[in-house]
mmCIF file of C-alpha atoms (C1' of nucleotides) in Angstrom:
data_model
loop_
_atom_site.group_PDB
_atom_site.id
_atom_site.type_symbol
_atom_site.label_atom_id
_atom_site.label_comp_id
_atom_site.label_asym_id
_atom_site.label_seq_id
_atom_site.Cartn_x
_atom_site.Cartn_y
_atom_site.Cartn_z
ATOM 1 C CA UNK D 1 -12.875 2.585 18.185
ATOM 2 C CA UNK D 2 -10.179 0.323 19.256
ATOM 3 C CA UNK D 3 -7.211 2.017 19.228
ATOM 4 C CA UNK D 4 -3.766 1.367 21.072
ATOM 5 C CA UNK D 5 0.159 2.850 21.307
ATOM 6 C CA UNK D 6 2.670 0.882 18.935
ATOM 7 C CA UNK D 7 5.779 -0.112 20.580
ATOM 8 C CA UNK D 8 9.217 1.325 19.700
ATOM 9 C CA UNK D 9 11.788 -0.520 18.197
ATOM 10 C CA UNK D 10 12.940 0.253 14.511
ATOM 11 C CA UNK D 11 16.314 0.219 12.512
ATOM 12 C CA UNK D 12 18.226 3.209 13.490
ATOM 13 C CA UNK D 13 19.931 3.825 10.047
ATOM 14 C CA UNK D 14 19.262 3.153 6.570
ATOM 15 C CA UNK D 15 22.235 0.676 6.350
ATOM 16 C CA UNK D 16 20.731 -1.783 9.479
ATOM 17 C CA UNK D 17 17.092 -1.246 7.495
ATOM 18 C CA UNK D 18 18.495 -2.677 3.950
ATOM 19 C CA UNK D 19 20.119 -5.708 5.918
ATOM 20 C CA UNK D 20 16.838 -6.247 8.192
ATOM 21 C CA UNK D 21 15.611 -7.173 4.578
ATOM 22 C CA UNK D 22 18.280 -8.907 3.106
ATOM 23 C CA UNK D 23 17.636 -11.333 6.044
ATOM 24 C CA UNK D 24 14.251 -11.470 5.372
ATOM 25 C CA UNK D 25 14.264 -11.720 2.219
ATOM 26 C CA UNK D 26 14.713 -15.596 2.129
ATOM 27 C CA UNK D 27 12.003 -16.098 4.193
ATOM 28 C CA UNK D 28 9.624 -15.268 1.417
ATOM 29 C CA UNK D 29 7.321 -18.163 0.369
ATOM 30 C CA UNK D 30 6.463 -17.632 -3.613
ATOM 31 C CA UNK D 31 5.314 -21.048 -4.290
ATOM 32 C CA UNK D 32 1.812 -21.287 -2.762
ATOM 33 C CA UNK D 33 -1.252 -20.304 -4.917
ATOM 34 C CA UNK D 34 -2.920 -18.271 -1.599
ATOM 35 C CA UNK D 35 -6.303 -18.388 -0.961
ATOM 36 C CA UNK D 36 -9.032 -18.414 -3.778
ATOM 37 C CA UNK D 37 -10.682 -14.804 -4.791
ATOM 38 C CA UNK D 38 -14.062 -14.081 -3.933
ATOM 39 C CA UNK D 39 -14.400 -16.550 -0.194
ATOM 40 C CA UNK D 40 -13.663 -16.217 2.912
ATOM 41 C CA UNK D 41 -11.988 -13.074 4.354
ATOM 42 C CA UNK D 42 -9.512 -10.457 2.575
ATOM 43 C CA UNK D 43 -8.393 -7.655 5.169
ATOM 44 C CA UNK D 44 -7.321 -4.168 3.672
ATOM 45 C CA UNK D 45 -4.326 -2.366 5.712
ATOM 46 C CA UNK D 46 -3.298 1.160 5.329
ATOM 47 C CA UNK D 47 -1.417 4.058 7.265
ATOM 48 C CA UNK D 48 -2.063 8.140 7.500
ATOM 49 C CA UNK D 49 0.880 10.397 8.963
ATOM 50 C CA UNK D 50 1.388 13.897 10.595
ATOM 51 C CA UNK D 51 4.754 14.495 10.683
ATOM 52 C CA UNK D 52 4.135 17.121 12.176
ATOM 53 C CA UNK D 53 2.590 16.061 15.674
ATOM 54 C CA UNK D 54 4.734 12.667 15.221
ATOM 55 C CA UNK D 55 1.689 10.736 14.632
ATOM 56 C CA UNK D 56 1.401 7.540 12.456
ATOM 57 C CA UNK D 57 -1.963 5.882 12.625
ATOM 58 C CA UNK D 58 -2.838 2.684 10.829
ATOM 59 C CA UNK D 59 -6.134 0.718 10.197
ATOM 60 C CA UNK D 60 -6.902 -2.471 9.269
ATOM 61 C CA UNK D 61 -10.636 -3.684 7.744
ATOM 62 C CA UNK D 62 -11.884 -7.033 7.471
ATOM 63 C CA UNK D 63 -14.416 -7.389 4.448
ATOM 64 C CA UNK D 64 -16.225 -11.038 3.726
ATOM 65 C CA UNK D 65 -14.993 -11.743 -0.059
ATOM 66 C CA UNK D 66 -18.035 -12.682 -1.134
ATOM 67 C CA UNK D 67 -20.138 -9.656 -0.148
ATOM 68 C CA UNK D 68 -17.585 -7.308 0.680
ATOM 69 C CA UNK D 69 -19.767 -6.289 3.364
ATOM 70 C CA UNK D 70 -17.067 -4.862 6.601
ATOM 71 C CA UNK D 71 -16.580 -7.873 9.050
ATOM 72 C CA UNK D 72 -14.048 -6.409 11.701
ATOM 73 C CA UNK D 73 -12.068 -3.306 11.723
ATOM 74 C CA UNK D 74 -9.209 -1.669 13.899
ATOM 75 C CA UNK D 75 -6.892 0.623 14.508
ATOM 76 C CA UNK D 76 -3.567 1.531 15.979
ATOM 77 C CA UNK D 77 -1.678 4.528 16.485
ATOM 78 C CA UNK D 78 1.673 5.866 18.024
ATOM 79 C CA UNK D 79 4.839 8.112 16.957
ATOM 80 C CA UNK D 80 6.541 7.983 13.556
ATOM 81 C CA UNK D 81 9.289 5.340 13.512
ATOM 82 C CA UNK D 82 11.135 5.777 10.351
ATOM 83 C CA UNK D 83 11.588 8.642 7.680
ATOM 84 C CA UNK D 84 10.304 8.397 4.586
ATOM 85 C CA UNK D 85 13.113 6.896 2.293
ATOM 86 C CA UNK D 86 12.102 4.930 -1.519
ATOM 87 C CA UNK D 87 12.504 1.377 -0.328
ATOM 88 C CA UNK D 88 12.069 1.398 2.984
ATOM 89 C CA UNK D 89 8.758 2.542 3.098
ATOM 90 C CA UNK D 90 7.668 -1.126 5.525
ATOM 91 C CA UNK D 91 9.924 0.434 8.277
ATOM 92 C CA UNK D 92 7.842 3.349 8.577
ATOM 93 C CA UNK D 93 4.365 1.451 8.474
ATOM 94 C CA UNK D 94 4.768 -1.701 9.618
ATOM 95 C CA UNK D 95 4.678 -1.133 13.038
ATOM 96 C CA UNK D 96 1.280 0.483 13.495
ATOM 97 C CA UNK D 97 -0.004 -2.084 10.890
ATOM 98 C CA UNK D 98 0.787 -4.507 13.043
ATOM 99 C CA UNK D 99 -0.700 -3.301 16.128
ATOM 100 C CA UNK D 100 -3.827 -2.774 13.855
ATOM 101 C CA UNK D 101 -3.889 -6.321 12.677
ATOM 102 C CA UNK D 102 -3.254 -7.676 16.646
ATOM 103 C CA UNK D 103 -6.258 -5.479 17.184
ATOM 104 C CA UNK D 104 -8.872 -7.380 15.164
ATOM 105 C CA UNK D 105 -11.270 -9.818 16.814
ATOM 106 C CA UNK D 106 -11.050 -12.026 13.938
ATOM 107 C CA UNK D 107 -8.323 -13.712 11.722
ATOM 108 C CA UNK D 108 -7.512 -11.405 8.752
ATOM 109 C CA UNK D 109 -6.952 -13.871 5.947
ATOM 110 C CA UNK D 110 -5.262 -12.931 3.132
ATOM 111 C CA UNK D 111 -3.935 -9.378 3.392
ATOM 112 C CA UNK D 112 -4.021 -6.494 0.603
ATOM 113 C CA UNK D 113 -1.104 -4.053 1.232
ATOM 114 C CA UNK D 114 -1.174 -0.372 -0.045
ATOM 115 C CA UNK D 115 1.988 -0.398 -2.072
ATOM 116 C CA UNK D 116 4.346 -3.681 -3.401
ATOM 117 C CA UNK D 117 5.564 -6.718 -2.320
ATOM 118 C CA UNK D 118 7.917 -8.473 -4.750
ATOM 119 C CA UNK D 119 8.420 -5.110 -7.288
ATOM 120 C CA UNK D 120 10.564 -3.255 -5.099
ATOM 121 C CA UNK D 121 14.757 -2.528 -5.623
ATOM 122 C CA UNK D 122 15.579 -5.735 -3.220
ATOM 123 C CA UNK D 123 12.555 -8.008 -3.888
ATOM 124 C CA UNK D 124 11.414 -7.175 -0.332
ATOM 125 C CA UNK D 125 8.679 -4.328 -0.631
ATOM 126 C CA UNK D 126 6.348 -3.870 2.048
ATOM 127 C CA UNK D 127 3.791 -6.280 1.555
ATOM 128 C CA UNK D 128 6.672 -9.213 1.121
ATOM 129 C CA UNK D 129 7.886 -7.805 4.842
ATOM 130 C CA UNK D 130 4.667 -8.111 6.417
ATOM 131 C CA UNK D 131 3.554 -11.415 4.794
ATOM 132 C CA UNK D 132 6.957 -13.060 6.651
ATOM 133 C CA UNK D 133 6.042 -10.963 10.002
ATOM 134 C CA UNK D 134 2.905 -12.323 10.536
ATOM 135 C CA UNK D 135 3.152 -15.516 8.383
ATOM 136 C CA UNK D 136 -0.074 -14.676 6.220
ATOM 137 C CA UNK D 137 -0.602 -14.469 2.766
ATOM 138 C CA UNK D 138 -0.259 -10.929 1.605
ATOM 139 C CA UNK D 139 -0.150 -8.824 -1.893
ATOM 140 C CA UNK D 140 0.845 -5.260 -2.871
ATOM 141 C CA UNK D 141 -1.738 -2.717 -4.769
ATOM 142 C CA UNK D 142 -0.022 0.278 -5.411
ATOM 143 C CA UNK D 143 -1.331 3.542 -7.008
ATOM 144 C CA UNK D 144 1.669 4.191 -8.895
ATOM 145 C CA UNK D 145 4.557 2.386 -10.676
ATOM 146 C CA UNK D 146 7.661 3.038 -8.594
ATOM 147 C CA UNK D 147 10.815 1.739 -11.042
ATOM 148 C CA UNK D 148 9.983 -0.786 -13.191
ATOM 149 C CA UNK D 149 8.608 -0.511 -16.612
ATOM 150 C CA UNK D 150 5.596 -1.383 -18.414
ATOM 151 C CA UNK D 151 3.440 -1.371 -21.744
ATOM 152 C CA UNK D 152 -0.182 0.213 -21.046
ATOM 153 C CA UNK D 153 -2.227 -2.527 -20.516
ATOM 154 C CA UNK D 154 -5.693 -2.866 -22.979
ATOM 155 C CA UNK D 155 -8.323 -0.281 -22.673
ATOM 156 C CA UNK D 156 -11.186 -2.976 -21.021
ATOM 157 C CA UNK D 157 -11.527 -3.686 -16.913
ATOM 158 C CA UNK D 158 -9.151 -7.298 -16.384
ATOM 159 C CA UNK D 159 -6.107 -6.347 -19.202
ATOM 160 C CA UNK D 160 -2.798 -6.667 -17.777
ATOM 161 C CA UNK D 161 0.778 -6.195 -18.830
ATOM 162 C CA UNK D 162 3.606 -7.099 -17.543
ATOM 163 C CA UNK D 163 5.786 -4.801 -14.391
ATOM 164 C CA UNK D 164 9.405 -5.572 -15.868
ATOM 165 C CA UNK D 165 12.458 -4.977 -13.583
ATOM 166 C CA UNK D 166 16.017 -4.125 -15.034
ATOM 167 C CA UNK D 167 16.821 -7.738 -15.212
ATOM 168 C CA UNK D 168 13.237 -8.516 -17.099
ATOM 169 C CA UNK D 169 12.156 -10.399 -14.310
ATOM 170 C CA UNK D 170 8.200 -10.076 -14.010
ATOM 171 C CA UNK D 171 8.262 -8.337 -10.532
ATOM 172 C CA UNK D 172 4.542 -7.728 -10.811
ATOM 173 C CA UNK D 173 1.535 -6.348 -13.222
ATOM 174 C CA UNK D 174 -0.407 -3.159 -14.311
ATOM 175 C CA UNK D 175 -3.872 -4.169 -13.948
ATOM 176 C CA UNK D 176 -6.700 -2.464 -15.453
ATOM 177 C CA UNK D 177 -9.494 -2.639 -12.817
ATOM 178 C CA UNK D 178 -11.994 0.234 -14.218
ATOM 179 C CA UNK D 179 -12.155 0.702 -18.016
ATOM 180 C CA UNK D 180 -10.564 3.191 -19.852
ATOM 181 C CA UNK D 181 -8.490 3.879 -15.764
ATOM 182 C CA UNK D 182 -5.328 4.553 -15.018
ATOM 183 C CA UNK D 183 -4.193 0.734 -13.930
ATOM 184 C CA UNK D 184 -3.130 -0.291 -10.650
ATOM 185 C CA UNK D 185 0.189 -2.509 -10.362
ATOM 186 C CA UNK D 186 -0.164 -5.471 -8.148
ATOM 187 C CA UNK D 187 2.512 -7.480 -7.012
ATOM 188 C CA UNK D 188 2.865 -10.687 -4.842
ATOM 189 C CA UNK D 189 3.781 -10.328 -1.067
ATOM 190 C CA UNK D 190 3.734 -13.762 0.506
ATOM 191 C CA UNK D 191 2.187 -17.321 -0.263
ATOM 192 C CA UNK D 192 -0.111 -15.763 -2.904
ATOM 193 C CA UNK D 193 1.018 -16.170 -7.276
ATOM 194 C CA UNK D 194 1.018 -13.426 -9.148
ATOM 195 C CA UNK D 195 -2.342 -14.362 -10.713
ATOM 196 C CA UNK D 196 -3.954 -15.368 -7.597
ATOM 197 C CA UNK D 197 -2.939 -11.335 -6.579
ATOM 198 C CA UNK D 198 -4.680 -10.227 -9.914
ATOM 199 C CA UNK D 199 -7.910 -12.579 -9.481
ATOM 200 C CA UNK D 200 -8.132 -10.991 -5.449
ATOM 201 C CA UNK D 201 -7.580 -6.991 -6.867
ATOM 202 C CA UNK D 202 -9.979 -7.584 -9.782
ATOM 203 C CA UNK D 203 -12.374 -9.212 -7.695
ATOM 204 C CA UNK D 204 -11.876 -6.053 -4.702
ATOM 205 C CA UNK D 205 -11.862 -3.445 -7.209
ATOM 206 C CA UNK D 206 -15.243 -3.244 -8.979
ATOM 207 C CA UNK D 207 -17.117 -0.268 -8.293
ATOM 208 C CA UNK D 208 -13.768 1.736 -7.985
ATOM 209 C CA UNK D 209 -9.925 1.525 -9.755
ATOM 210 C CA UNK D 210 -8.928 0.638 -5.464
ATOM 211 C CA UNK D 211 -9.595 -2.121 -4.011
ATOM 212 C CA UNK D 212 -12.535 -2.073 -1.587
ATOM 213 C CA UNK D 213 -9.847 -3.226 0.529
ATOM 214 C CA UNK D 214 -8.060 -0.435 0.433
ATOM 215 C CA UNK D 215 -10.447 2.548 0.371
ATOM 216 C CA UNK D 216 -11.897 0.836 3.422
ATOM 217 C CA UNK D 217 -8.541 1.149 5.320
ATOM 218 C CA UNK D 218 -8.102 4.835 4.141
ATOM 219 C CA UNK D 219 -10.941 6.234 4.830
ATOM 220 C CA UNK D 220 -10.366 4.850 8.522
ATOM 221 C CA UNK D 221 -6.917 5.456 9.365
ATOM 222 C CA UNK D 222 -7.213 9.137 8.193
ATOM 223 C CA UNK D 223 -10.720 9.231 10.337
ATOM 224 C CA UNK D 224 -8.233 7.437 13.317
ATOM 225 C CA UNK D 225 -5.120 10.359 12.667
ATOM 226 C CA UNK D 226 -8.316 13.186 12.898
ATOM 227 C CA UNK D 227 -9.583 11.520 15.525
ATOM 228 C CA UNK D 228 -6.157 10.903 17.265
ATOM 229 C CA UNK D 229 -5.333 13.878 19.997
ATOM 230 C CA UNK D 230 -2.535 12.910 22.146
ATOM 231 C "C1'" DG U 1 27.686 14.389 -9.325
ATOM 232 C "C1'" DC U 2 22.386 14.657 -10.567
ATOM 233 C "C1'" DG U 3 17.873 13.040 -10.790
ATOM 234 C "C1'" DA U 4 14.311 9.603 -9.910
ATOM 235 C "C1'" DC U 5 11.760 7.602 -6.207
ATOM 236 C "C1'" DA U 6 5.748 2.753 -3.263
ATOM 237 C "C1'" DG U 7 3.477 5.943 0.797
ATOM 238 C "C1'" DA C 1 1.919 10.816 2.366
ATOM 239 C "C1'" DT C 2 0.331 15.987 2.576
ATOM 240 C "C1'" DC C 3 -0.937 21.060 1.230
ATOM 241 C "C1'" DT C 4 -6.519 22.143 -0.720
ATOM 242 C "C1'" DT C 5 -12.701 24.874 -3.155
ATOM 243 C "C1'" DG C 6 -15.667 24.344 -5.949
ATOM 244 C "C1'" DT C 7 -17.646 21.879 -9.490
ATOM 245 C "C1'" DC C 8 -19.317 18.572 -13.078
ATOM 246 C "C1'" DG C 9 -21.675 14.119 -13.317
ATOM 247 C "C1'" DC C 10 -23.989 9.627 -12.240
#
DNA sequence: GCGACAG
DNA sequence: ATCTTGTCGC
């Protein structure tokens, strides 16, 4: 298991966090289609915590599109670096996740975060923050809506509705992946559309409502926390 | 001021 | 996220 210490270095307060995305914010490229669902490779990233023993340990899983057979995995782990606060949930992940993703022997493609990108308060969740850190296209699948609003998409697997901000900007989409399931809500990180996001989480989330993606990184990071004894 | 609130 | 057994079903 490949496995390494993530280096310090985080906002110290709230405040400097919300301006660390500000300035990021505009670096956010929403005008490239991504890569096509179904080729080449789609890499699922994910974190587990123990507060407790100040452990944060991430994962990252490279699956071929096509077969969603695993290509590559690895994992990362080292001390909490942020509290958990709505918003600024990327300062207290992306850290390991990146050490994760420096890890892999391969390159990761496009990336499927485990939460949002563009539906988040300041249009900078954390799949928008690590799509501009490592310059790859990235989306968000997240289990749950956080504060946006939305009609209950059709009953059958591939019906969508619209996530709706305040503003009724479209900041994202429940998507039905099982039918008759609870919906996921996907939203765009970097250099993917919003349908491109859809066509990659319907075409990852078959057998299950997650994202093979996803499941994949899961089950490993919580396997690298157990695992973890330092 | 109070509650809601991705993981 | 995390605390947590058995149980019903494919």
């Amino acid at each position: 298991m490949t496995s390494v210490r993530v280096p310090a270095g985080s906002p110290a307060t709230e405040e400097e966090a919300r301006a660390v995305q500000d300035a990021l914010r505009a670096r956010v490229v929403l005008d490239e289609p991504g890569p096509p669902a179904g080729s080449g490779y789609v890499t699922g990233v994910d974190v587990a915590y123990d507060d407790e023993r100040d452990v944060v340990a991430a994962a990252a899983v490279v699956l071929d599109a096509a077969t969603l057979d695993v290509v590559a995995e690895a994992t990362a782990v080292g001390p909490v670096p942020f509290p958990y606060v709505p918003g600024l949930l990327a300062f207290r992940e992306i850290p390991a996740v990146l050490a994760a993703l420096e890890r892999l022997p391969v390159a990761p493609g496009l990336v499927v975060c485990d939460g949002y990108g563009r539906a988040h308060p300041r249009r900078f969740g954390l799949a928008s923050h690590l799509g501009v850190l490592t310059g790859l296209p990235t989306i968000g699948v997240a289990k749950n809506p956080f504060m946006f609003a939305y009609d209950d998409p059709g009953a059958a697997r591939g019906s969508w509705s619209p996530l709706l901000a305040d503003d009724g900007e479209e900041v994202g989409r429940a998507l039905r992946t099982r039918a008759g399931v609870k919906p996921v809500f996907v939203s765009v990180g970097h250099r993917v559309s919003l349908a491109g996001a859809c066509a990659h989480t319907l075409a990852l989330a078959s057998a299950y409502r997650l994202p093979e993606t996803t499941r994949r990184a899961d089950a490993l990071c919580r396997r690298a926390l157990r695992e973890t004894t330092t």
